[in-house]
JSON list of C-alpha atoms in Angstrom, two decimals:
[
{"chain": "A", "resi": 272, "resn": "UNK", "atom": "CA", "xyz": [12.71, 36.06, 28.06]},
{"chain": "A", "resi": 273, "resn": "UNK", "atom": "CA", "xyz": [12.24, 39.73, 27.11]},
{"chain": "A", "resi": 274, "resn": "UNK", "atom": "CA", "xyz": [9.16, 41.30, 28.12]},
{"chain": "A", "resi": 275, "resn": "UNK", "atom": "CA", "xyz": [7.77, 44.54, 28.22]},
{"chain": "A", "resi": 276, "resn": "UNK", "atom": "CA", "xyz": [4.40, 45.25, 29.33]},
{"chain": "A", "resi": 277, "resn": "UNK", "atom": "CA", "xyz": [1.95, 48.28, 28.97]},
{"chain": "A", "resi": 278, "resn": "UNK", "atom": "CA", "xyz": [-0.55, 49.46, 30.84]},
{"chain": "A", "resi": 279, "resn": "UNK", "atom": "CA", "xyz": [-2.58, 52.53, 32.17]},
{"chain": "A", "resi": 280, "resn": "UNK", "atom": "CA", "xyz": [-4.50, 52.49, 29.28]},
{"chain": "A", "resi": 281, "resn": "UNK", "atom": "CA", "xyz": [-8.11, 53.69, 29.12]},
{"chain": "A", "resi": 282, "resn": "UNK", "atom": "CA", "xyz": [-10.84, 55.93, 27.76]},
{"chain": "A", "resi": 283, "resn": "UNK", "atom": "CA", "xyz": [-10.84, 59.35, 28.05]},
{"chain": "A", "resi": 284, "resn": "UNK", "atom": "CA", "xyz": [-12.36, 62.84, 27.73]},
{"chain": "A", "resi": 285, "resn": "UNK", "atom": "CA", "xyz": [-11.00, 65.12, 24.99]},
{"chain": "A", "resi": 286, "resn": "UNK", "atom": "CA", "xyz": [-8.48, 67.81, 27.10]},
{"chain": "A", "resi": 287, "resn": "UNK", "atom": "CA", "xyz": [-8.07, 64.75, 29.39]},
{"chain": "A", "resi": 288, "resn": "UNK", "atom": "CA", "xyz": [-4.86, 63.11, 30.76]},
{"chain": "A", "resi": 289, "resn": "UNK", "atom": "CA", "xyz": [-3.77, 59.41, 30.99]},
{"chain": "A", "resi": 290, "resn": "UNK", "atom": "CA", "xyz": [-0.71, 58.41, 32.27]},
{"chain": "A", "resi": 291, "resn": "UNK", "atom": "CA", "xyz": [0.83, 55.32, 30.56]},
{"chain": "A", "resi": 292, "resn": "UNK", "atom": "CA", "xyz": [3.69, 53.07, 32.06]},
{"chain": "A", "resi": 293, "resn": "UNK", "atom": "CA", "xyz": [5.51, 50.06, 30.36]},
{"chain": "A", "resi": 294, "resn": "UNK", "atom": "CA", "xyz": [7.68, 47.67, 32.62]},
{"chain": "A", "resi": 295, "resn": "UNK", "atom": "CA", "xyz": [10.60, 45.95, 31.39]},
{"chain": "A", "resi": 296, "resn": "UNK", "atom": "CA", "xyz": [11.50, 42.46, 32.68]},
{"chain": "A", "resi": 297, "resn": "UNK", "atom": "CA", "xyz": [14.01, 39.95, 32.03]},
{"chain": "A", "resi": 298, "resn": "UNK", "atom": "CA", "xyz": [16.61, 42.33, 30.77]},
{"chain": "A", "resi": 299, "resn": "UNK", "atom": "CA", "xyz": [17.70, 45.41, 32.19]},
{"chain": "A", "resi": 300, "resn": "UNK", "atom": "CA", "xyz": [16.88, 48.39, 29.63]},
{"chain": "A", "resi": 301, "resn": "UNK", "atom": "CA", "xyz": [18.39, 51.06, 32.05]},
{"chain": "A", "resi": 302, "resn": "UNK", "atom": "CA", "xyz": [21.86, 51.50, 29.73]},
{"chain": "A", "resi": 303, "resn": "UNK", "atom": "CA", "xyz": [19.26, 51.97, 26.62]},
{"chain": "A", "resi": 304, "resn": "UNK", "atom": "CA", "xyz": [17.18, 54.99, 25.01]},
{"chain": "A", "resi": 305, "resn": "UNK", "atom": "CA", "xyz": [13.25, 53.71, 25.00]},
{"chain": "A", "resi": 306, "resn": "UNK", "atom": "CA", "xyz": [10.22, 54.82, 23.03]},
{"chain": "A", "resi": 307, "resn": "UNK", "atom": "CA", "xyz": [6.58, 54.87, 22.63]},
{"chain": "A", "resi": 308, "resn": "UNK", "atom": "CA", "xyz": [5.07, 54.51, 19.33]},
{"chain": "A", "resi": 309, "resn": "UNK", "atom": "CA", "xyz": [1.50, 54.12, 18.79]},
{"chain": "A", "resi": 310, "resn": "UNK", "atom": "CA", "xyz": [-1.37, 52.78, 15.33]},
{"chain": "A", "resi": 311, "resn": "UNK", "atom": "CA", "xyz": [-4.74, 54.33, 14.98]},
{"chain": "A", "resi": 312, "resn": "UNK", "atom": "CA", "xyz": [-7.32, 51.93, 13.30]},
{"chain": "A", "resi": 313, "resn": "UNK", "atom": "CA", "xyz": [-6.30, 51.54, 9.18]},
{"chain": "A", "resi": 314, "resn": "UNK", "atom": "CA", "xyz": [-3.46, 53.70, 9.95]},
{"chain": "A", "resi": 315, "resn": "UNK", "atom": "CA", "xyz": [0.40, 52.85, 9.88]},
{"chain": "A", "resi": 316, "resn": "UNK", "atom": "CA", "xyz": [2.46, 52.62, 13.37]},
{"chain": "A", "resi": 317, "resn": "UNK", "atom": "CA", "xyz": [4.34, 56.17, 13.74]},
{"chain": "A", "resi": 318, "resn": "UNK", "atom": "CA", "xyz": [6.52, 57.13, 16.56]},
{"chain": "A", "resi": 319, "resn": "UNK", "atom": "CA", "xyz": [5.10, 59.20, 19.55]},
{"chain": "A", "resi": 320, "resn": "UNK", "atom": "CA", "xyz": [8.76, 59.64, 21.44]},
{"chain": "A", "resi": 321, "resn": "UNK", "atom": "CA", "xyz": [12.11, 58.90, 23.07]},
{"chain": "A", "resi": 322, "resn": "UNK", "atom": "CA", "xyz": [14.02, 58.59, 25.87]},
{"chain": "A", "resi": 323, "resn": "UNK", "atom": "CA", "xyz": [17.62, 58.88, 26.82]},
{"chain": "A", "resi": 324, "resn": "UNK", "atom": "CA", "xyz": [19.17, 56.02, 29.25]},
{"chain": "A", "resi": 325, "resn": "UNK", "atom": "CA", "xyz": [19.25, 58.23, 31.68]},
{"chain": "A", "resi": 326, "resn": "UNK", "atom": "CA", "xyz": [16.15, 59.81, 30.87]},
{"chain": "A", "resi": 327, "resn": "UNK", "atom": "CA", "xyz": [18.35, 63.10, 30.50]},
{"chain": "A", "resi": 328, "resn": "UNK", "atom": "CA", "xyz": [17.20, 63.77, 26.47]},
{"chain": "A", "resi": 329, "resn": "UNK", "atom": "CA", "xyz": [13.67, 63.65, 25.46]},
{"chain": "A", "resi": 330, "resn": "UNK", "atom": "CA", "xyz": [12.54, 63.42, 21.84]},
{"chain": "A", "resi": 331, "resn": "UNK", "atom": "CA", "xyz": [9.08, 63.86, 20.20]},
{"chain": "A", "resi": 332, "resn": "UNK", "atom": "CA", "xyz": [7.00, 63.82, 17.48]},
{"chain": "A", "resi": 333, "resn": "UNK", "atom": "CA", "xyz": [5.28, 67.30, 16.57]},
{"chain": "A", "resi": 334, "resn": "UNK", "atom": "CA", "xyz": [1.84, 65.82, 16.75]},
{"chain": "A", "resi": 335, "resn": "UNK", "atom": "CA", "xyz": [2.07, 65.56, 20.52]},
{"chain": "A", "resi": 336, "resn": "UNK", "atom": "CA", "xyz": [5.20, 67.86, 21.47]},
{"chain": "A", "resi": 337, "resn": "UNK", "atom": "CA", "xyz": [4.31, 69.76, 24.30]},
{"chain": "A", "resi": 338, "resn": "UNK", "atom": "CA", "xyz": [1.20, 67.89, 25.82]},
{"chain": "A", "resi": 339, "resn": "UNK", "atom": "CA", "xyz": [2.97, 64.47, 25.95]},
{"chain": "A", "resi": 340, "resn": "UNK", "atom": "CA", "xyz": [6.09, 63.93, 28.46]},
{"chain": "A", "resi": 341, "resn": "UNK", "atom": "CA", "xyz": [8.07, 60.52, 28.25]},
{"chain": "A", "resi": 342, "resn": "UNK", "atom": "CA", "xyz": [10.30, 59.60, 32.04]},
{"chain": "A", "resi": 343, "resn": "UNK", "atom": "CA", "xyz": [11.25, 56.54, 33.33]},
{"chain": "A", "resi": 344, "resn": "UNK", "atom": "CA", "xyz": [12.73, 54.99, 36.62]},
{"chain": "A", "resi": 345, "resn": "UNK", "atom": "CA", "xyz": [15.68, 52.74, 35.95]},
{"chain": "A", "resi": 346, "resn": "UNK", "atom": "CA", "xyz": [15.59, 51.24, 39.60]},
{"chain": "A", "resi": 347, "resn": "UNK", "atom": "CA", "xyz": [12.33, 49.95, 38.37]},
{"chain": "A", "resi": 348, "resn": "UNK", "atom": "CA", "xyz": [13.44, 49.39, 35.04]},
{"chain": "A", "resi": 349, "resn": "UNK", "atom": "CA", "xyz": [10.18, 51.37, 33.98]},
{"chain": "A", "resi": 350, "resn": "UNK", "atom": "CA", "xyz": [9.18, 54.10, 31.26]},
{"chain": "A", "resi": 351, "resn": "UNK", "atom": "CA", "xyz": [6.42, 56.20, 31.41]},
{"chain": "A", "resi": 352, "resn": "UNK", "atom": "CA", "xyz": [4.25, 58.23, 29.22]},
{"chain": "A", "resi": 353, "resn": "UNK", "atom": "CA", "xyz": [2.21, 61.03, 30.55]},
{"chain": "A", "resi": 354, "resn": "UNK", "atom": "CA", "xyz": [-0.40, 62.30, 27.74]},
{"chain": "A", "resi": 355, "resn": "UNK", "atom": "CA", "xyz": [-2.11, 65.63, 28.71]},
{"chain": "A", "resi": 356, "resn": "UNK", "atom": "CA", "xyz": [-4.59, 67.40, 26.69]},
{"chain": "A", "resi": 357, "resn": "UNK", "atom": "CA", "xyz": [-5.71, 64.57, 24.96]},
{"chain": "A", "resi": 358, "resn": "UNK", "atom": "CA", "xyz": [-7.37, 65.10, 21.33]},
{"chain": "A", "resi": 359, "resn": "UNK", "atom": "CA", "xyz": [-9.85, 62.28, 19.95]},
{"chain": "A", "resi": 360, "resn": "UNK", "atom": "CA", "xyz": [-7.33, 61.78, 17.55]},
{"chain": "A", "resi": 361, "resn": "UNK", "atom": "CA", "xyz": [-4.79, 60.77, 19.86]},
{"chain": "A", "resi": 362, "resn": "UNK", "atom": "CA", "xyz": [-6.75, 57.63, 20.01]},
{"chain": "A", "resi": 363, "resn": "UNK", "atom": "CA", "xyz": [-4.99, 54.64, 19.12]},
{"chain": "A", "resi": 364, "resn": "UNK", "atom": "CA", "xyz": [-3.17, 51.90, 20.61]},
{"chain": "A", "resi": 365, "resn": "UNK", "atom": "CA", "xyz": [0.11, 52.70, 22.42]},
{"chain": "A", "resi": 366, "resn": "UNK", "atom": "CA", "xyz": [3.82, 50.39, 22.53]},
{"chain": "A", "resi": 367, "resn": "UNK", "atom": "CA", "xyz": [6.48, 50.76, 24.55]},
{"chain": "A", "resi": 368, "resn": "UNK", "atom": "CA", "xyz": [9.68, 49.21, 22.29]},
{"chain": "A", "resi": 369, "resn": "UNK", "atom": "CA", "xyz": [13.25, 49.56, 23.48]},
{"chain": "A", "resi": 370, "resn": "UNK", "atom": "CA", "xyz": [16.41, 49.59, 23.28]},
{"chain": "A", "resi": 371, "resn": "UNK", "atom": "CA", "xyz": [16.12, 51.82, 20.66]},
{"chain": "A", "resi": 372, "resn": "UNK", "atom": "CA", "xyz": [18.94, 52.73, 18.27]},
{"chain": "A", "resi": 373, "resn": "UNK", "atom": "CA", "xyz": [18.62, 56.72, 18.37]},
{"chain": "A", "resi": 374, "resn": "UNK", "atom": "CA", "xyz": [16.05, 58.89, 19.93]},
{"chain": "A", "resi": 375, "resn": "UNK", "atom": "CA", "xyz": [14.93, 60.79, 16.58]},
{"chain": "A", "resi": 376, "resn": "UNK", "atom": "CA", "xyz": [15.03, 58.06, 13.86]},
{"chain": "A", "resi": 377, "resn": "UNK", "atom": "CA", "xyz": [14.63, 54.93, 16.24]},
{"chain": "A", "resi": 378, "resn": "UNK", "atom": "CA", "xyz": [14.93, 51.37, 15.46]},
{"chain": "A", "resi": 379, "resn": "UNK", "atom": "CA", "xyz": [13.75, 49.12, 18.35]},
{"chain": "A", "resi": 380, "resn": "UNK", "atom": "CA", "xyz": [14.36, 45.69, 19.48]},
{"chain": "A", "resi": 381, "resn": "UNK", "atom": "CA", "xyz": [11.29, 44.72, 21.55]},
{"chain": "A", "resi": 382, "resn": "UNK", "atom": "CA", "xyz": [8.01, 45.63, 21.49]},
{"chain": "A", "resi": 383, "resn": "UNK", "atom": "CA", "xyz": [5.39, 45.76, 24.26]},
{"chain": "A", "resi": 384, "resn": "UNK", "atom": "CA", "xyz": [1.93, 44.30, 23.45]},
{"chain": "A", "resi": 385, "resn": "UNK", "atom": "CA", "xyz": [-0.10, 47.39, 23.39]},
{"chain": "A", "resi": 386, "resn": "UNK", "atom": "CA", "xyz": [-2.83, 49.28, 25.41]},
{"chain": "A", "resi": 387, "resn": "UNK", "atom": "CA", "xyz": [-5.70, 50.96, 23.86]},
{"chain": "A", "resi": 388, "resn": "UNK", "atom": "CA", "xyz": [-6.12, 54.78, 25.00]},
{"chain": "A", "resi": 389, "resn": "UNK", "atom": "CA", "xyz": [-9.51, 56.11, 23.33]},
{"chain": "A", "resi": 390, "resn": "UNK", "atom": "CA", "xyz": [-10.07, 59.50, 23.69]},
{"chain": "A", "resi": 391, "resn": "UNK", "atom": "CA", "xyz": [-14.18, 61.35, 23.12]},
{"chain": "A", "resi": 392, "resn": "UNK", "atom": "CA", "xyz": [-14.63, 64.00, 21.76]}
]
């Protein structure tokens, strides 16, 4: 069975950092491209970033581009999401998915359960 897990979650100063990590189990997700999407409260699910398999290409949205920084460890069939200069309305809940179909338009196949990051203003 397909499972991937987030944590690392948390609350969180504004200008803050969190550092969010999603482990894969059951399948090995090293040959795929990986993403993190994330849903704010009455708000739709919209995509944070991608990965590359080999963690070579990175892609993002514009709403975190240069404070947020997607990696992963395929020995530990991992993927990790560090978030710096958090805004309160980065707050949401975050999901690993993966494999994903592209890194700019993805589709994904499984989807991690969530982990609330809350950031104060």
């Amino acid at each position: 069975q397909v499972q991937l897990v987030e944590s690392g979650g948390g609350l969180v100063q504004a200008g803050g950092s969190l550092r969010l990590s999603c482990g894969a189990s059951g399948r090995t997700f090293s040959n795929y491209a990986m993403g993190w999407f994330r849903q704010a409260p009455r708000k739709e699910r919209e995509f944070v970033g991608t990965i590359s398999w080999s963690g070579g290409r990175t892609y993002y949205a514009d709403s975190v581009k240069g404070r947020f920084t997607i990696s992963r460890d395929n020995a530990k069939n991992t993927v990790y999401l560090q978030m710096n200069s958090l805004k309160p309305e980065d707050t949401a809940v975050y999901y690993c998915a993966g494999p994903c179909s592209s890194l700019s338009s993805p589709s994904c196949d499984y989807w991690g359960q969530g982990t609330q990051v809350t950031v104060s203003s």
